[in-house]
Amino acid sequence: MVSMSKPLIRLLGQGVRAATKLRGGGSAFPGLVMEKLHPDFVAEELAKLPYGVVVVSGTNGKTTTTKMAVQLLEAQGLKVFTNRTGSNFVRGVAAALLGEMTLGGKLDADIAVLELDEAHAVHFVKAVKPDYALLLNVLRDQLDRFGEIDTTRRMLATVASATTGTVVLNREDPRIRSLAENVQPVVTVKYYGLDESLRSYFPSDDEMRGGTVAKATLPEADVTLTAFSGTSATFDLAGVERVGEINLYGIYNIFNAAGAMALTRAVMGEKLNEDKLIAELAKITPAFGRGETLNVNGRPLQLLLVKNPSGFRLSLASANADDYATMITINDQYADGRDVSWLWDVDFDSLKKTGVQMVSGVRAWDMALRLEHDGVKVDEVNENLADALKGFIASSGNAPMRIFCTYTAMLALREELAKITDVERVS
């Protein structure tokens, strides 16, 4: 086998990436090429960034929180590299790097902010030690993939232990808060949190499942969400109260904003421009499928990703069902989680009055049965997603539309919707 220099391998990888994009191929394949020919490519390139590497992980909210962190850091004047397609593997990050680098091999970035799910983060931090970690929550999510909830906590403990600069933790989640025990002695720990009056809006996993959480003395938070009303949110930033606007669907995203703000404060330190930090909040738009709003025949249609009881519950609670026509689409592919029994831990009482206009997806009948058990009327069940979407749009009158969907269902819906309206590309 003829040996190749690293620059030549990189150029080969960039060529493969260009070819796969032209053919509509998967975004991670060029990264697989680099993984085989130059295994240290990602570590070597990310090590050149002056502000280092951020890893964002946890069960819920990674994509939107990563997007928030990227925009907040950019508003501070940093150039940010991120794995925008959300590919969690090291090879996915490699493919994203190939796409951002010049032919001369330069990456025009100051910092990398990477979304990684819990399992993949464990492998990533073996190759790349992050300078910062933002760890969000531990909830029961796709347990057929990741095992018991304490296994997920151990995965995030590996990330916390590998971080070399600052670890930012959600102090309201007892399992996340406990990760401070796993942080290296020379590493700084920062927290974000809630005012006591808001804690009932954001239950922990144990509380979601009817358990109780022992009272604990909570550490001081660098950023605390103290109040919210509509799109307005009040934050305590290390003792200074600031009010900002957040135009994202879901009350949980307001709390996620506190995490992104705490991370930004940790990265910027004394260079932080607080006015720009607050002003940028209002400019953040939803990540694809996370409250993303599309225009369909002059009416808004929201795509709402659901993957576990807490996320579904909070998504349902974030808007009045009377204001929307509702569709639910449930698949059971690997990326969704094979076991859909978690649907029985969701309370669907808020849909009783209006019902659900359409249920679709591979597990449509399981979802319909779950709704029937809660006394929620279902107008139609159609396992064929394309036909179901057309029927839903046609039958929903003039009402704004929303679709709760699992991950692969969301991707398929976006493909169908791209045929009739503008849909942002994600690869």
Tab-separated table of C-alpha atoms in Angstrom:
chain	number	residue	atom	x	y	z
A	1	MET	CA	0.000	0.000	0.000
A	2	VAL	CA	1.368	3.418	-0.978
A	3	SER	CA	1.735	5.736	2.030
A	4	MET	CA	0.156	9.179	1.765
A	5	SER	CA	0.997	12.395	3.556
A	6	LYS	CA	-1.573	13.901	5.931
A	7	PRO	CA	-2.331	16.864	3.615
A	8	LEU	CA	-2.913	14.427	0.748
A	9	ILE	CA	-5.229	12.301	2.890
A	10	ARG	CA	-7.172	15.436	3.864
A	11	LEU	CA	-7.551	16.439	0.220
A	12	LEU	CA	-8.743	12.933	-0.565
A	13	GLY	CA	-11.288	13.204	2.237
A	14	GLN	CA	-12.493	16.569	0.936
A	15	GLY	CA	-12.846	15.087	-2.519
A	16	VAL	CA	-14.858	12.163	-1.181
A	17	ARG	CA	-17.084	14.566	0.738
A	18	ALA	CA	-17.727	16.677	-2.357
A	19	ALA	CA	-18.574	13.550	-4.356
A	20	THR	CA	-20.948	12.126	-1.734
A	21	LYS	CA	-22.774	15.438	-1.421
A	22	LEU	CA	-23.247	15.616	-5.190
A	23	ARG	CA	-24.714	12.117	-5.116
A	24	GLY	CA	-26.846	12.844	-2.048
A	25	GLY	CA	-24.862	10.417	0.091
A	26	GLY	CA	-24.524	10.258	3.862
A	27	SER	CA	-22.533	12.992	5.546
A	28	ALA	CA	-20.415	10.651	7.722
A	29	PHE	CA	-18.837	8.566	4.932
A	30	PRO	CA	-15.935	10.990	4.243
A	31	GLY	CA	-15.251	10.906	7.988
A	32	LEU	CA	-15.023	7.111	7.805
A	33	VAL	CA	-12.351	7.504	5.118
A	34	MET	CA	-10.393	9.835	7.410
A	35	GLU	CA	-10.901	7.491	10.357
A	36	LYS	CA	-9.221	4.698	8.397
A	37	LEU	CA	-6.409	6.698	6.767
A	38	HIS	CA	-5.706	9.362	9.418
A	39	PRO	CA	-7.204	8.324	12.795
A	40	ASP	CA	-5.846	11.390	14.627
A	41	PHE	CA	-7.296	13.889	12.130
A	42	VAL	CA	-10.070	15.212	14.391
A	43	ALA	CA	-7.890	15.473	17.497
A	44	GLU	CA	-5.085	17.221	15.633
A	45	GLU	CA	-7.358	19.782	13.947
A	46	LEU	CA	-9.435	20.597	17.020
A	47	ALA	CA	-6.263	21.016	19.093
A	48	LYS	CA	-5.398	24.053	16.927
A	49	LEU	CA	-8.469	26.039	18.058
A	50	PRO	CA	-7.462	28.876	20.439
A	51	TYR	CA	-10.610	28.568	22.616
A	52	GLY	CA	-10.699	24.787	22.495
A	53	VAL	CA	-13.577	22.316	22.327
A	54	VAL	CA	-17.016	22.291	23.952
A	55	VAL	CA	-19.082	19.111	24.320
A	56	VAL	CA	-22.836	19.442	24.922
A	57	SER	CA	-24.526	16.264	26.133
A	58	GLY	CA	-27.497	14.930	28.100
A	59	THR	CA	-30.766	13.205	27.331
A	60	ASN	CA	-32.989	16.112	26.288
A	61	GLY	CA	-32.373	19.425	24.548
A	62	LYS	CA	-28.880	18.896	23.098
A	63	THR	CA	-29.620	20.127	19.583
A	64	THR	CA	-31.378	23.351	20.549
A	65	THR	CA	-28.951	24.082	23.389
A	66	THR	CA	-25.981	23.564	21.076
A	67	LYS	CA	-27.537	25.950	18.558
A	68	MET	CA	-28.067	28.505	21.323
A	69	ALA	CA	-24.485	28.155	22.538
A	70	VAL	CA	-23.145	28.607	18.996
A	71	GLN	CA	-25.136	31.798	18.433
A	72	LEU	CA	-24.313	33.262	21.841
A	73	LEU	CA	-20.585	32.672	21.304
A	74	GLU	CA	-20.757	34.090	17.784
A	75	ALA	CA	-22.434	37.200	19.196
A	76	GLN	CA	-19.371	37.558	21.431
A	77	GLY	CA	-17.201	37.706	18.312
A	78	LEU	CA	-15.968	34.107	18.165
A	79	LYS	CA	-15.928	32.002	15.005
A	80	VAL	CA	-17.563	28.703	15.900
A	81	PHE	CA	-17.231	25.298	14.273
A	82	THR	CA	-20.079	22.900	15.044
A	83	ASN	CA	-21.357	19.518	13.868
A	84	ARG	CA	-24.458	21.071	12.381
A	85	THR	CA	-25.927	17.820	11.094
A	86	GLY	CA	-25.821	16.410	14.612
A	87	SER	CA	-23.684	13.409	13.651
A	88	ASN	CA	-22.462	12.074	16.971
A	89	PHE	CA	-19.603	9.859	15.837
A	90	VAL	CA	-15.996	11.030	15.645
A	91	ARG	CA	-16.300	10.313	11.904
A	92	GLY	CA	-19.280	12.681	11.729
A	93	VAL	CA	-17.193	15.456	13.252
A	94	ALA	CA	-14.407	14.577	10.795
A	95	ALA	CA	-16.816	14.909	7.874
A	96	ALA	CA	-18.010	18.274	9.177
A	97	LEU	CA	-14.396	19.442	9.504
A	98	LEU	CA	-13.661	18.449	5.902
A	99	GLY	CA	-16.619	20.525	4.793
A	100	GLU	CA	-15.470	23.627	6.664
A	101	MET	CA	-11.745	23.547	5.857
A	102	THR	CA	-10.168	25.308	2.895
A	103	LEU	CA	-8.275	23.299	0.297
A	104	GLY	CA	-5.149	24.551	2.017
A	105	GLY	CA	-6.242	22.844	5.223
A	106	LYS	CA	-7.274	25.908	7.258
A	107	LEU	CA	-10.280	25.821	9.580
A	108	ASP	CA	-11.484	29.378	10.171
A	109	ALA	CA	-12.720	28.936	13.731
A	110	ASP	CA	-11.840	29.917	17.288
A	111	ILE	CA	-13.801	27.238	19.123
A	112	ALA	CA	-15.722	24.012	18.435
A	113	VAL	CA	-19.147	23.396	19.990
A	114	LEU	CA	-20.184	19.782	19.469
A	115	GLU	CA	-23.471	18.045	20.226
A	116	LEU	CA	-22.864	14.450	21.325
A	117	ASP	CA	-25.296	11.937	22.754
A	118	GLU	CA	-24.260	10.155	25.900
A	119	ALA	CA	-23.008	6.929	24.369
A	120	HIS	CA	-21.040	8.527	21.546
A	121	ALA	CA	-19.600	11.180	23.858
A	122	VAL	CA	-17.827	8.437	25.815
A	123	HIS	CA	-15.947	7.371	22.669
A	124	PHE	CA	-15.348	10.938	21.490
A	125	VAL	CA	-13.633	12.076	24.694
A	126	LYS	CA	-11.178	9.188	24.384
A	127	ALA	CA	-9.936	10.826	21.184
A	128	VAL	CA	-10.480	14.486	22.082
A	129	LYS	CA	-10.336	15.867	25.625
A	130	PRO	CA	-12.876	18.706	25.733
A	131	ASP	CA	-11.946	22.028	27.303
A	132	TYR	CA	-15.568	22.625	28.310
A	133	ALA	CA	-18.591	20.396	28.881
A	134	LEU	CA	-22.228	21.426	29.254
A	135	LEU	CA	-24.245	18.552	30.740
A	136	LEU	CA	-28.009	18.993	30.686
A	137	ASN	CA	-30.053	16.180	32.226
A	138	VAL	CA	-30.465	12.437	32.712
A	139	LEU	CA	-33.896	11.135	31.722
A	140	ARG	CA	-35.241	7.768	30.620
A	141	ASP	CA	-34.658	7.874	26.890
A	142	GLN	CA	-34.284	4.946	24.456
A	143	LEU	CA	-33.388	2.535	27.250
A	144	ASP	CA	-33.182	-0.325	24.772
A	145	ARG	CA	-30.058	1.463	23.501
A	146	PHE	CA	-28.419	2.837	26.620
A	147	GLY	CA	-29.617	0.616	29.471
A	148	GLU	CA	-30.681	1.848	32.872
A	149	ILE	CA	-30.689	5.499	33.801
A	150	ASP	CA	-27.645	5.179	36.065
A	151	THR	CA	-25.728	3.801	33.084
A	152	THR	CA	-26.473	7.072	31.304
A	153	ARG	CA	-25.216	8.955	34.341
A	154	ARG	CA	-21.966	6.944	34.221
A	155	MET	CA	-21.515	7.846	30.550
A	156	LEU	CA	-21.798	11.534	31.365
A	157	ALA	CA	-19.426	11.027	34.289
A	158	THR	CA	-16.819	9.896	31.753
A	159	VAL	CA	-17.314	13.166	29.862
A	160	ALA	CA	-17.056	15.222	33.041
A	161	SER	CA	-13.888	13.386	34.062
A	162	ALA	CA	-12.268	13.922	30.645
A	163	THR	CA	-12.938	17.684	30.565
A	164	THR	CA	-9.865	19.817	31.176
A	165	GLY	CA	-11.209	23.348	31.749
A	166	THR	CA	-14.776	23.966	32.957
A	167	VAL	CA	-17.761	21.669	33.434
A	168	VAL	CA	-21.191	23.356	33.462
A	169	LEU	CA	-23.873	21.332	35.257
A	170	ASN	CA	-27.647	21.528	35.656
A	171	ARG	CA	-27.903	21.744	39.432
A	172	GLU	CA	-31.646	20.862	39.412
A	173	ASP	CA	-31.038	17.327	38.130
A	174	PRO	CA	-29.622	15.329	41.045
A	175	ARG	CA	-27.734	12.912	38.799
A	176	ILE	CA	-26.165	15.752	36.817
A	177	ARG	CA	-25.392	17.715	39.971
A	178	SER	CA	-23.575	14.689	41.374
A	179	LEU	CA	-21.189	14.687	38.400
A	180	ALA	CA	-19.170	17.334	40.253
A	181	GLU	CA	-17.697	14.349	42.103
A	182	ASN	CA	-16.208	13.073	38.837
A	183	VAL	CA	-14.534	16.302	37.759
A	184	GLN	CA	-10.740	16.473	38.005
A	185	PRO	CA	-9.455	18.641	40.907
A	186	VAL	CA	-7.920	21.276	38.619
A	187	VAL	CA	-11.176	21.716	36.629
A	188	THR	CA	-13.726	24.425	37.406
A	189	VAL	CA	-17.374	23.480	38.033
A	190	LYS	CA	-20.150	25.948	37.191
A	191	TYR	CA	-23.896	25.476	37.610
A	192	TYR	CA	-27.079	26.785	36.072
A	193	GLY	CA	-30.374	26.478	37.851
A	194	LEU	CA	-33.922	27.527	38.650
A	195	ASP	CA	-35.543	29.739	41.212
A	196	GLU	CA	-37.376	27.550	43.726
A	197	SER	CA	-40.732	28.889	42.497
A	198	LEU	CA	-40.121	27.347	39.039
A	199	ARG	CA	-38.917	23.855	39.966
A	200	SER	CA	-42.346	22.231	39.575
A	201	TYR	CA	-42.287	23.149	35.853
A	202	PHE	CA	-39.113	21.119	35.274
A	203	PRO	CA	-39.395	17.810	37.166
A	204	SER	CA	-36.449	15.444	37.459
A	205	ASP	CA	-36.697	11.917	36.109
A	206	ASP	CA	-37.616	10.524	39.525
A	207	GLU	CA	-40.361	13.118	39.988
A	208	MET	CA	-41.683	12.393	36.497
A	209	ARG	CA	-42.185	8.781	37.513
A	210	GLY	CA	-43.990	9.553	40.762
A	211	GLY	CA	-40.983	9.390	43.051
A	212	THR	CA	-39.776	11.968	45.512
A	213	VAL	CA	-36.425	13.677	45.674
A	214	ALA	CA	-34.807	14.336	49.027
A	215	LYS	CA	-34.254	17.986	49.839
A	216	ALA	CA	-30.683	18.968	49.113
A	217	THR	CA	-28.554	22.019	49.651
A	218	LEU	CA	-27.975	23.305	46.155
A	219	PRO	CA	-24.754	24.981	45.055
A	220	GLU	CA	-24.801	28.588	43.892
A	221	ALA	CA	-25.649	28.922	40.209
A	222	ASP	CA	-23.788	31.182	37.809
A	223	VAL	CA	-27.020	31.619	35.818
A	224	THR	CA	-30.465	31.168	37.386
A	225	LEU	CA	-33.801	31.332	35.578
A	226	THR	CA	-35.950	33.277	38.057
A	227	ALA	CA	-39.155	34.029	36.092
A	228	PHE	CA	-40.754	33.696	32.655
A	229	SER	CA	-43.937	34.821	30.958
A	230	GLY	CA	-44.629	34.160	27.289
A	231	THR	CA	-41.367	34.818	25.486
A	232	SER	CA	-39.924	36.979	28.268
A	233	ALA	CA	-37.489	35.425	30.732
A	234	THR	CA	-35.656	36.834	33.734
A	235	PHE	CA	-32.220	35.523	34.630
A	236	ASP	CA	-29.945	36.105	37.594
A	237	LEU	CA	-26.393	36.303	36.248
A	238	ALA	CA	-24.159	35.887	39.283
A	239	GLY	CA	-26.314	38.303	41.273
A	240	VAL	CA	-27.308	40.660	38.449
A	241	GLU	CA	-30.887	40.434	37.152
A	242	ARG	CA	-31.366	40.630	33.381
A	243	VAL	CA	-34.481	40.218	31.217
A	244	GLY	CA	-34.366	38.711	27.727
A	245	GLU	CA	-36.671	37.481	24.965
A	246	ILE	CA	-36.620	33.848	23.813
A	247	ASN	CA	-38.688	33.032	20.735
A	248	LEU	CA	-38.548	29.241	20.988
A	249	TYR	CA	-41.380	26.753	21.444
A	250	GLY	CA	-41.373	25.001	24.800
A	251	ILE	CA	-40.786	26.206	28.329
A	252	TYR	CA	-37.896	23.740	28.628
A	253	ASN	CA	-35.959	25.757	26.049
A	254	ILE	CA	-36.023	28.758	28.376
A	255	PHE	CA	-34.203	26.675	30.965
A	256	ASN	CA	-31.837	25.314	28.311
A	257	ALA	CA	-31.010	28.944	27.507
A	258	ALA	CA	-29.731	29.322	31.064
A	259	GLY	CA	-27.321	26.459	30.382
A	260	ALA	CA	-26.119	27.981	27.110
A	261	MET	CA	-25.628	31.334	28.860
A	262	ALA	CA	-23.637	29.716	31.679
A	263	LEU	CA	-21.415	28.008	29.124
A	264	THR	CA	-20.867	31.281	27.243
A	265	ARG	CA	-19.940	33.052	30.476
A	266	ALA	CA	-17.452	30.284	31.269
A	267	VAL	CA	-15.810	30.469	27.837
A	268	MET	CA	-15.641	34.271	27.605
A	269	GLY	CA	-14.704	35.060	31.210
A	270	GLU	CA	-13.822	38.716	31.623
A	271	LYS	CA	-14.212	39.296	27.874
A	272	LEU	CA	-17.967	38.695	28.098
A	273	ASN	CA	-20.249	41.398	26.705
A	274	GLU	CA	-23.398	40.890	28.782
A	275	ASP	CA	-25.572	43.207	26.682
A	276	LYS	CA	-24.768	41.198	23.546
A	277	LEU	CA	-25.438	37.979	25.450
A	278	ILE	CA	-28.982	39.085	26.359
A	279	ALA	CA	-29.719	40.688	22.989
A	280	GLU	CA	-28.752	37.536	21.062
A	281	LEU	CA	-31.316	35.399	22.911
A	282	ALA	CA	-34.144	37.024	20.931
A	283	LYS	CA	-32.447	36.153	17.620
A	284	ILE	CA	-32.229	32.391	18.200
A	285	THR	CA	-34.520	30.296	16.013
A	286	PRO	CA	-35.483	26.647	16.591
A	287	ALA	CA	-33.217	23.830	15.476
A	288	PHE	CA	-34.727	21.587	12.807
A	289	GLY	CA	-37.625	19.538	14.168
A	290	ARG	CA	-37.428	21.192	17.601
A	291	GLY	CA	-40.358	23.562	17.343
A	292	GLU	CA	-39.313	24.427	13.791
A	293	THR	CA	-42.172	26.311	12.118
A	294	LEU	CA	-42.830	25.909	8.389
A	295	ASN	CA	-45.286	27.764	6.173
A	296	VAL	CA	-47.715	25.349	4.522
A	297	ASN	CA	-50.359	26.914	2.304
A	298	GLY	CA	-50.213	30.112	4.317
A	299	ARG	CA	-50.540	28.339	7.663
A	300	PRO	CA	-47.876	27.573	10.279
A	301	LEU	CA	-46.899	23.951	10.864
A	302	GLN	CA	-44.641	23.083	13.793
A	303	LEU	CA	-42.485	19.958	13.979
A	304	LEU	CA	-41.964	18.845	17.568
A	305	LEU	CA	-39.472	16.064	18.263
A	306	VAL	CA	-40.559	13.704	21.065
A	307	LYS	CA	-38.509	10.807	22.377
A	308	ASN	CA	-39.269	10.293	26.064
A	309	PRO	CA	-42.025	10.982	28.628
A	310	SER	CA	-40.592	14.196	30.042
A	311	GLY	CA	-39.972	15.770	26.638
A	312	PHE	CA	-43.444	14.835	25.363
A	313	ARG	CA	-45.068	16.072	28.557
A	314	LEU	CA	-43.294	19.432	28.464
A	315	SER	CA	-43.993	19.836	24.749
A	316	LEU	CA	-47.718	19.237	25.323
A	317	ALA	CA	-47.710	21.698	28.224
A	318	SER	CA	-46.042	24.439	26.208
A	319	ALA	CA	-49.139	25.404	24.210
A	320	ASN	CA	-52.927	25.249	24.483
A	321	ALA	CA	-54.247	22.303	22.452
A	322	ASP	CA	-57.304	24.406	21.521
A	323	ASP	CA	-55.058	26.557	19.330
A	324	TYR	CA	-53.806	23.746	17.076
A	325	ALA	CA	-54.730	20.865	14.831
A	326	THR	CA	-52.610	17.949	16.080
A	327	MET	CA	-50.901	14.988	14.418
A	328	ILE	CA	-48.702	12.391	16.143
A	329	THR	CA	-46.213	10.216	14.238
A	330	ILE	CA	-44.355	7.422	16.030
A	331	ASN	CA	-41.621	5.229	14.508
A	332	ASP	CA	-39.496	2.564	16.203
A	333	GLN	CA	-36.265	2.605	14.245
A	334	TYR	CA	-32.900	2.466	16.021
A	335	ALA	CA	-32.606	6.268	16.153
A	336	ASP	CA	-36.077	6.493	17.714
A	337	GLY	CA	-35.623	3.693	20.218
A	338	ARG	CA	-37.151	0.284	19.534
A	339	ASP	CA	-39.172	0.183	22.747
A	340	VAL	CA	-42.135	2.586	22.577
A	341	SER	CA	-43.603	1.554	25.927
A	342	TRP	CA	-42.504	4.965	27.239
A	343	LEU	CA	-45.653	6.384	25.621
A	344	TRP	CA	-47.614	4.932	28.544
A	345	ASP	CA	-45.744	7.271	30.889
A	346	VAL	CA	-47.048	10.364	29.058
A	347	ASP	CA	-50.239	12.087	30.250
A	348	PHE	CA	-52.392	12.980	27.220
A	349	ASP	CA	-55.302	14.524	29.142
A	350	SER	CA	-54.632	17.946	27.592
A	351	LEU	CA	-55.739	16.533	24.218
A	352	LYS	CA	-59.134	15.250	25.413
A	353	LYS	CA	-61.094	18.330	24.404
A	354	THR	CA	-59.710	18.737	20.875
A	355	GLY	CA	-58.677	15.189	20.059
A	356	VAL	CA	-55.965	14.243	17.570
A	357	GLN	CA	-56.695	14.639	13.875
A	358	MET	CA	-54.146	12.133	12.568
A	359	VAL	CA	-51.892	9.388	13.944
A	360	SER	CA	-49.222	7.894	11.689
A	361	GLY	CA	-45.893	6.085	11.613
A	362	VAL	CA	-44.744	2.498	12.031
A	363	ARG	CA	-46.280	2.365	15.518
A	364	ALA	CA	-49.405	4.343	14.663
A	365	TRP	CA	-51.790	1.788	16.149
A	366	ASP	CA	-49.794	1.619	19.397
A	367	MET	CA	-50.097	5.391	19.655
A	368	ALA	CA	-53.807	5.326	18.843
A	369	LEU	CA	-54.381	2.700	21.547
A	370	ARG	CA	-52.490	4.832	24.070
A	371	LEU	CA	-54.661	7.860	23.240
A	372	GLU	CA	-57.839	5.789	23.463
A	373	HIS	CA	-56.794	4.700	26.958
A	374	ASP	CA	-56.722	8.378	28.005
A	375	GLY	CA	-60.061	9.102	26.342
A	376	VAL	CA	-58.529	11.123	23.485
A	377	LYS	CA	-60.509	10.915	20.232
A	378	VAL	CA	-58.472	10.075	17.107
A	379	ASP	CA	-60.016	11.109	13.793
A	380	GLU	CA	-57.820	8.954	11.546
A	381	VAL	CA	-54.972	6.435	11.708
A	382	ASN	CA	-52.795	6.020	8.609
A	383	GLU	CA	-49.462	4.212	8.795
A	384	ASN	CA	-48.352	5.667	5.439
A	385	LEU	CA	-46.666	8.881	6.475
A	386	ALA	CA	-46.858	10.679	3.131
A	387	ASP	CA	-50.592	10.008	2.771
A	388	ALA	CA	-51.199	10.825	6.426
A	389	LEU	CA	-49.459	14.195	6.091
A	390	LYS	CA	-51.539	15.131	3.050
A	391	GLY	CA	-54.714	14.086	4.819
A	392	PHE	CA	-53.812	16.023	7.955
A	393	ILE	CA	-53.095	19.232	6.057
A	394	ALA	CA	-56.302	18.900	4.045
A	395	SER	CA	-58.528	18.154	7.040
A	396	SER	CA	-57.175	20.648	9.561
A	397	GLY	CA	-59.186	23.619	8.303
A	398	ASN	CA	-57.630	27.007	8.954
A	399	ALA	CA	-55.996	26.092	12.270
A	400	PRO	CA	-52.262	26.262	12.883
A	401	MET	CA	-50.819	22.745	12.729
A	402	ARG	CA	-48.388	20.853	14.941
A	403	ILE	CA	-46.914	17.387	14.561
A	404	PHE	CA	-45.345	15.502	17.453
A	405	CYS	CA	-42.885	13.031	15.929
A	406	THR	CA	-40.038	10.688	16.752
A	407	TYR	CA	-36.657	11.282	15.107
A	408	THR	CA	-36.906	9.195	11.923
A	409	ALA	CA	-40.524	10.272	11.472
A	410	MET	CA	-39.389	13.895	11.707
A	411	LEU	CA	-36.756	13.358	8.999
A	412	ALA	CA	-39.310	11.664	6.734
A	413	LEU	CA	-41.840	14.450	7.343
A	414	ARG	CA	-39.271	17.072	6.406
A	415	GLU	CA	-38.626	15.258	3.126
A	416	GLU	CA	-42.346	15.266	2.333
A	417	LEU	CA	-42.786	18.875	3.402
A	418	ALA	CA	-39.830	19.928	1.220
A	419	LYS	CA	-42.003	19.032	-1.786
A	420	ILE	CA	-44.543	21.716	-0.909
A	421	THR	CA	-42.692	24.401	1.064
A	422	ASP	CA	-39.259	25.741	1.961
A	423	VAL	CA	-37.458	23.433	4.382
A	424	GLU	CA	-33.953	24.151	5.628
A	425	ARG	CA	-31.387	21.581	4.542
A	426	VAL	CA	-29.435	19.994	7.401
A	427	SER	CA	-26.586	18.205	5.607
